[in-house]
mmCIF file of N, CA and C in Angstrom:
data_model
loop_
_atom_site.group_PDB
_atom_site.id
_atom_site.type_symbol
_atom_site.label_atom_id
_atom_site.label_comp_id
_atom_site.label_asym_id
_atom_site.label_seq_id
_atom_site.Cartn_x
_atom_site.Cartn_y
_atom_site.Cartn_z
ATOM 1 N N UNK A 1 93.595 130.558 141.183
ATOM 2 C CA UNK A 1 94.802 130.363 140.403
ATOM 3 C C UNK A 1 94.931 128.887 140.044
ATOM 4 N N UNK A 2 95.129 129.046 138.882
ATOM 5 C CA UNK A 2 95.501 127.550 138.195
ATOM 6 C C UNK A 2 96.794 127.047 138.602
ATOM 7 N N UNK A 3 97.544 126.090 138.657
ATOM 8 C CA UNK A 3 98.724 125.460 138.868
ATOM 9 C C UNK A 3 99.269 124.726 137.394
ATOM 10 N N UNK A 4 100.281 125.052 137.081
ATOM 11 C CA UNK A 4 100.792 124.603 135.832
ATOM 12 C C UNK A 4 101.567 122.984 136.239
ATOM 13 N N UNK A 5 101.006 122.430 135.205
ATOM 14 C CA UNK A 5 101.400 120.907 135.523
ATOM 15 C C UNK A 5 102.598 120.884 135.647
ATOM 16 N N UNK A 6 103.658 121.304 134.832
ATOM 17 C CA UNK A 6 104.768 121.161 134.597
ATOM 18 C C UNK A 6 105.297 121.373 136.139
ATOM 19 N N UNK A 7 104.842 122.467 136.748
ATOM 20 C CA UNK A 7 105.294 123.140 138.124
ATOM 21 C C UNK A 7 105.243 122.077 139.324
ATOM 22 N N UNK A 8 103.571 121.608 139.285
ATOM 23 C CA UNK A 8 103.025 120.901 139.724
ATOM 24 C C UNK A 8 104.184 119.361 140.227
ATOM 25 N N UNK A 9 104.838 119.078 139.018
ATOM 26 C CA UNK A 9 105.709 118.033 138.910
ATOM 27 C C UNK A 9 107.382 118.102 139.197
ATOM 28 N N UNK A 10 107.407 119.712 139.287
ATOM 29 C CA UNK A 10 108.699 120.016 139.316
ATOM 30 C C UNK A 10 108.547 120.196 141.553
ATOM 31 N N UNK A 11 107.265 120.533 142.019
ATOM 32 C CA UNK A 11 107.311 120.941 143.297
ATOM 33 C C UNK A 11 107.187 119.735 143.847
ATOM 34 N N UNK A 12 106.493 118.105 143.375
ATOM 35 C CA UNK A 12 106.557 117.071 144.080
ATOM 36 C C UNK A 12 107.862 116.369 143.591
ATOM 37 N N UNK A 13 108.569 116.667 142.900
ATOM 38 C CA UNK A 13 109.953 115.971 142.717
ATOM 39 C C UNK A 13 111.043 116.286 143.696
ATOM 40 N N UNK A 14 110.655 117.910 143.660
ATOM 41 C CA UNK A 14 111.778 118.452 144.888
ATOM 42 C C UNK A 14 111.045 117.714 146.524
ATOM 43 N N UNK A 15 109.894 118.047 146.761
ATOM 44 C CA UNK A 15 109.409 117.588 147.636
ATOM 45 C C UNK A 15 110.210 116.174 148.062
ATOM 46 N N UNK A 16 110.300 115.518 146.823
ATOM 47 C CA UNK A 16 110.101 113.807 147.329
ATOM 48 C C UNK A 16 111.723 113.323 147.375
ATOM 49 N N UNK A 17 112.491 114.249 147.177
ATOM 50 C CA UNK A 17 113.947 113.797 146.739
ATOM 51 C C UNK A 17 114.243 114.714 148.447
ATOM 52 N N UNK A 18 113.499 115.792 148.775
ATOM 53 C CA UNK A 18 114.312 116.498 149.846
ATOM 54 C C UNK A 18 114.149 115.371 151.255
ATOM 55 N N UNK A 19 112.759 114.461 150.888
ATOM 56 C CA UNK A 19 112.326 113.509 152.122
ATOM 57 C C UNK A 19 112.711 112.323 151.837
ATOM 58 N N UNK A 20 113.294 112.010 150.919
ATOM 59 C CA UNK A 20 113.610 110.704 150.703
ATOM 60 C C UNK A 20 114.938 110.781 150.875
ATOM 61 N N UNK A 21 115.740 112.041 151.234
ATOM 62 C CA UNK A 21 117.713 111.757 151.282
ATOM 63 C C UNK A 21 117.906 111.326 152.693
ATOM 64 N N UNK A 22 118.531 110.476 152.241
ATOM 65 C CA UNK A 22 119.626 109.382 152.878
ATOM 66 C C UNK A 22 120.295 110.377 153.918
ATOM 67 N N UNK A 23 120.234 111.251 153.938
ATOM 68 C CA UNK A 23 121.426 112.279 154.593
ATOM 69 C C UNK A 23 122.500 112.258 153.838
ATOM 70 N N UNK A 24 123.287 112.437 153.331
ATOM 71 C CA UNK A 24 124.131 112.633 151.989
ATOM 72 C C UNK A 24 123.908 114.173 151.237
ATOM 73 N N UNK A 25 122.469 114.822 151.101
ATOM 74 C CA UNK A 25 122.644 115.893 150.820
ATOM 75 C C UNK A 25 122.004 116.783 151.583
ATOM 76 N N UNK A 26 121.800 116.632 152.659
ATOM 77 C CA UNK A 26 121.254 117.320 154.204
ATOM 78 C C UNK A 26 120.959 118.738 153.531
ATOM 79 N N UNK A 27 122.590 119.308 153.446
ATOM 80 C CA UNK A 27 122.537 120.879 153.518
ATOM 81 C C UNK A 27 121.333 120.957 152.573
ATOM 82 N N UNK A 28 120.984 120.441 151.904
ATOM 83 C CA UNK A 28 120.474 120.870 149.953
ATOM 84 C C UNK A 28 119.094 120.823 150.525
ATOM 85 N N UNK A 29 118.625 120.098 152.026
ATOM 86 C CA UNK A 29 117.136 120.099 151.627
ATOM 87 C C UNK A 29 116.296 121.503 151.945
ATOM 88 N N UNK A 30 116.848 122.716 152.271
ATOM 89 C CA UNK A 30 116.797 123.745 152.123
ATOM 90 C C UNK A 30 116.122 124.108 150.828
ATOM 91 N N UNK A 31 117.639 123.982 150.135
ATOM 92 C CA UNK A 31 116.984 124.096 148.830
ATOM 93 C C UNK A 31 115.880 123.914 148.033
ATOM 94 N N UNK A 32 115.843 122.615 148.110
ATOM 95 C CA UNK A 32 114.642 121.523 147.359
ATOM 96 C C UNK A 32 113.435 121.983 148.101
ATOM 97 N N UNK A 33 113.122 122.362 149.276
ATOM 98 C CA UNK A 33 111.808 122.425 150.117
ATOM 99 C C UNK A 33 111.480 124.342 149.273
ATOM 100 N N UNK A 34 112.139 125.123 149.645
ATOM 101 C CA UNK A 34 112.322 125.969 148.961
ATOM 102 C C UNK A 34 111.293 126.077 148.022
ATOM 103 N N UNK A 35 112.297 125.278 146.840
ATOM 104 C CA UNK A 35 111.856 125.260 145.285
ATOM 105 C C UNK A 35 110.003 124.670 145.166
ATOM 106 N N UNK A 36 110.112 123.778 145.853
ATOM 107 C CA UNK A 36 108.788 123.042 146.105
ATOM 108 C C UNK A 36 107.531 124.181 146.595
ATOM 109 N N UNK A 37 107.861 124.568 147.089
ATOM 110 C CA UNK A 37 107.185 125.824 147.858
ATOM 111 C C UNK A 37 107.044 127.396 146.466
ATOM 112 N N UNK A 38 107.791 127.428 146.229
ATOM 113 C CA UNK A 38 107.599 128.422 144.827
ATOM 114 C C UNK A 38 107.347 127.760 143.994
ATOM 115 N N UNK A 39 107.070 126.475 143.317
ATOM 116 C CA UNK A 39 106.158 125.897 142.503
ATOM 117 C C UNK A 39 104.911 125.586 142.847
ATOM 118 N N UNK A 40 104.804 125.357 144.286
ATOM 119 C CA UNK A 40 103.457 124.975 144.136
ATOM 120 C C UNK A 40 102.436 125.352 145.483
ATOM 121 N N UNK A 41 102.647 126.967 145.803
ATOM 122 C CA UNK A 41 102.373 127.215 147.468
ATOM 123 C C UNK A 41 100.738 126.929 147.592
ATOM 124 N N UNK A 42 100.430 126.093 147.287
ATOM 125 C CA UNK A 42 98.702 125.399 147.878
ATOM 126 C C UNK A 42 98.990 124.383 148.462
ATOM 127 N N UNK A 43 100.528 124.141 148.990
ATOM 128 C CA UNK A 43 100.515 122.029 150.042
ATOM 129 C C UNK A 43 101.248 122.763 151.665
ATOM 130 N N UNK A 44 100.921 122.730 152.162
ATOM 131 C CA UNK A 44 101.331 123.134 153.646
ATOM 132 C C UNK A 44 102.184 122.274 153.683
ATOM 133 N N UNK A 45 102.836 121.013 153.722
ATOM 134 C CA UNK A 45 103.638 120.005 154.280
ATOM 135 C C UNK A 45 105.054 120.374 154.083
ATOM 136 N N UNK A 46 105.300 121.395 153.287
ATOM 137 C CA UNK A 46 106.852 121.216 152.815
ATOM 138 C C UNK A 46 107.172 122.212 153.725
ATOM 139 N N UNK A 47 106.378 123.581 153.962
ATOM 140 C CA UNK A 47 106.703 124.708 155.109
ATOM 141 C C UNK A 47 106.506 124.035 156.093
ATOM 142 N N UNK A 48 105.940 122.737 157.155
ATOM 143 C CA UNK A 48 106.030 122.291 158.197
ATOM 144 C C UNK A 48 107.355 121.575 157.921
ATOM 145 N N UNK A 49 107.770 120.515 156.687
ATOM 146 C CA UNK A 49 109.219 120.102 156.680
ATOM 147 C C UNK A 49 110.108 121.313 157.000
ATOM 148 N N UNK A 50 110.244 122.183 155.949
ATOM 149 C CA UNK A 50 111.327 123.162 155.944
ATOM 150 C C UNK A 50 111.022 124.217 157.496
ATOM 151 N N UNK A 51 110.377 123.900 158.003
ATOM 152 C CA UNK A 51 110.096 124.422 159.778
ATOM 153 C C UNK A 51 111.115 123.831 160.995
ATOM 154 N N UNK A 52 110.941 122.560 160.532
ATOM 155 C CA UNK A 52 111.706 121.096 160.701
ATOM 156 C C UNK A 52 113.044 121.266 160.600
ATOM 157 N N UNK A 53 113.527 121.373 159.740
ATOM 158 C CA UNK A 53 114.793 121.903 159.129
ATOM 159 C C UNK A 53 115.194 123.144 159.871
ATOM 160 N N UNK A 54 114.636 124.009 159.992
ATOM 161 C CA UNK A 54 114.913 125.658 160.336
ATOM 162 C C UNK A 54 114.994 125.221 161.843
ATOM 163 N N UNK A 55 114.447 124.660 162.685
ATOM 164 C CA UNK A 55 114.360 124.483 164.015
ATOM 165 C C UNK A 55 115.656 123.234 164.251
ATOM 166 N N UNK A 56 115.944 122.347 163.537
ATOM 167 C CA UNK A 56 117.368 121.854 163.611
ATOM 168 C C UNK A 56 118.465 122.379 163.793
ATOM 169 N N UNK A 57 118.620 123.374 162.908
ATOM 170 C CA UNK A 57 119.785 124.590 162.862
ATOM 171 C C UNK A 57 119.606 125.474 163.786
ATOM 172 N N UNK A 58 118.570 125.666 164.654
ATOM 173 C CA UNK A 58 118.526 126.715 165.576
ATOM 174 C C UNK A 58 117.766 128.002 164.958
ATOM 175 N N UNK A 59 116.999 128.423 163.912
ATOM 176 C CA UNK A 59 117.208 129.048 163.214
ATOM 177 C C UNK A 59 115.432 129.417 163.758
ATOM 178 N N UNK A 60 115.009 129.786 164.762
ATOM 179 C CA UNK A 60 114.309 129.906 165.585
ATOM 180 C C UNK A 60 112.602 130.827 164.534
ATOM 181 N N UNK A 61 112.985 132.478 164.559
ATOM 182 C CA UNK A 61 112.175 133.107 163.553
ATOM 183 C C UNK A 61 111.695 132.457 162.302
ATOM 184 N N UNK A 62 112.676 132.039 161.641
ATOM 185 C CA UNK A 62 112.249 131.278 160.429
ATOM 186 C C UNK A 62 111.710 130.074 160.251
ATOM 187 N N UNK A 63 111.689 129.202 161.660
ATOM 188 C CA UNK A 63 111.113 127.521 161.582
ATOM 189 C C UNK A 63 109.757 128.207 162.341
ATOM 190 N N UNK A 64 109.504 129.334 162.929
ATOM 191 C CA UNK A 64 108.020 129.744 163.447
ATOM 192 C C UNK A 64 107.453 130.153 162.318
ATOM 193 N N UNK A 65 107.684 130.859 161.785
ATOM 194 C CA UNK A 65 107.142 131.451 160.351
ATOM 195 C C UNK A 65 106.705 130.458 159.536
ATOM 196 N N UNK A 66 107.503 129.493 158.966
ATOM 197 C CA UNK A 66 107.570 128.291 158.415
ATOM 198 C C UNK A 66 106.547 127.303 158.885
ATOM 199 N N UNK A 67 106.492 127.004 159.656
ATOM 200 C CA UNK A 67 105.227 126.296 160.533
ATOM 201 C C UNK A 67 104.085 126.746 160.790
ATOM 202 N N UNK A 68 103.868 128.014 160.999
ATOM 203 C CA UNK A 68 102.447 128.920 160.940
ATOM 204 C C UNK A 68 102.271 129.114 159.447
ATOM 205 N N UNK A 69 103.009 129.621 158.294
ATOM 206 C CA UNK A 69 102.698 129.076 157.060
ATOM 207 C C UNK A 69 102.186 127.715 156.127
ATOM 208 N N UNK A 70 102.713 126.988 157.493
ATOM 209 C CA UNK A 70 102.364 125.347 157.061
ATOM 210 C C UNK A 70 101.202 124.697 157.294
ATOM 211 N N UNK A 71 101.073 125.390 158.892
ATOM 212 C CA UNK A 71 99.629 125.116 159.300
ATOM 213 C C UNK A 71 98.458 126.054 158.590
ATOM 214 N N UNK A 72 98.489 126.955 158.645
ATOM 215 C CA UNK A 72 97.710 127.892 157.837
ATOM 216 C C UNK A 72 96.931 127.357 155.522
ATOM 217 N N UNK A 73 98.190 127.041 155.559
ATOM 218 C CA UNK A 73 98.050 126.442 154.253
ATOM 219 C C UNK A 73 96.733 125.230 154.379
ATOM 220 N N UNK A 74 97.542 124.519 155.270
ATOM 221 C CA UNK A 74 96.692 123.047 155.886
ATOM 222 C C UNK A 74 95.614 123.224 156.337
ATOM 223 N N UNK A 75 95.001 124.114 156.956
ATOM 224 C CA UNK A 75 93.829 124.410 157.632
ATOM 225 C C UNK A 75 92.863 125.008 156.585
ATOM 226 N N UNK A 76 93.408 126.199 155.321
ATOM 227 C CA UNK A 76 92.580 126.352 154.484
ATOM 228 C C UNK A 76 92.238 125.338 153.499
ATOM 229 N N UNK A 77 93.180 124.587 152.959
ATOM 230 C CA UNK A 77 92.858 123.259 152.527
ATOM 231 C C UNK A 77 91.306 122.219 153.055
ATOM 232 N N UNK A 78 91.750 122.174 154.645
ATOM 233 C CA UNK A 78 90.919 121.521 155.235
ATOM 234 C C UNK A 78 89.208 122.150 155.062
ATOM 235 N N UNK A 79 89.141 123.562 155.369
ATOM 236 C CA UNK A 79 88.335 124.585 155.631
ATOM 237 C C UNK A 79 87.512 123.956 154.521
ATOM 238 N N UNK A 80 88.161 123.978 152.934
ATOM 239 C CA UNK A 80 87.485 124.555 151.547
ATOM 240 C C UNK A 80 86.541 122.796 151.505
ATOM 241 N N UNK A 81 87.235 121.934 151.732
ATOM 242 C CA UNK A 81 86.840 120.340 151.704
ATOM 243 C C UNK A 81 85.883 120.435 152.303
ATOM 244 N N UNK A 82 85.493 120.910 153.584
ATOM 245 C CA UNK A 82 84.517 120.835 154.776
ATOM 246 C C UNK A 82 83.239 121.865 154.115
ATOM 247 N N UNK A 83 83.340 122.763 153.798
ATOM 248 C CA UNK A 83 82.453 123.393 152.917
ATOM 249 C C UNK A 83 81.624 123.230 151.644
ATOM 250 N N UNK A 84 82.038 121.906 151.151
ATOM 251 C CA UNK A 84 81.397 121.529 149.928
ATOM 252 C C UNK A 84 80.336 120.828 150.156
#
């Protein structure tokens, strides 16, 4: 699967605005990690953030899920590099 640039730019914007808040829009980085993640699910880092997040709130099932999605992403990444 190809990645559409436009997407591409819309998933590191959310990415970089959800890690760069000040705390000021806390609740929202839900959101933004989210969005980042349905634009662009080939970067593991935002499901280990939003794991991060889910395990703050207590929110136990969903920051495990989130983190085994994160690592998993990351490891095939790693896998495909090591193979060339």
């Amino acid at each position: 699967m190809i990645l559409n640039p436009r997407d591409q730019i819309q998933a590191r914007n959310s990415y970089w605005e959800a890690v760069s808040d000040d705390g000021s829009k806390k609740e929202k980085g839900e959101e933004l990690l989210l969005k980042c993640i349905e634009k662009n699910p080939f970067v593991g880092e935002p499901h280990v953030l939003l794991s991060q997040f889910y395990l703050s709130r207590r929110r136990f099932e969903e920051a495990e899920r989130e983190a085994e999605k994160g690592l998993s992403v990351l490891l095939e990444c790693g896998s495909s590099h090591g193979a060339e």
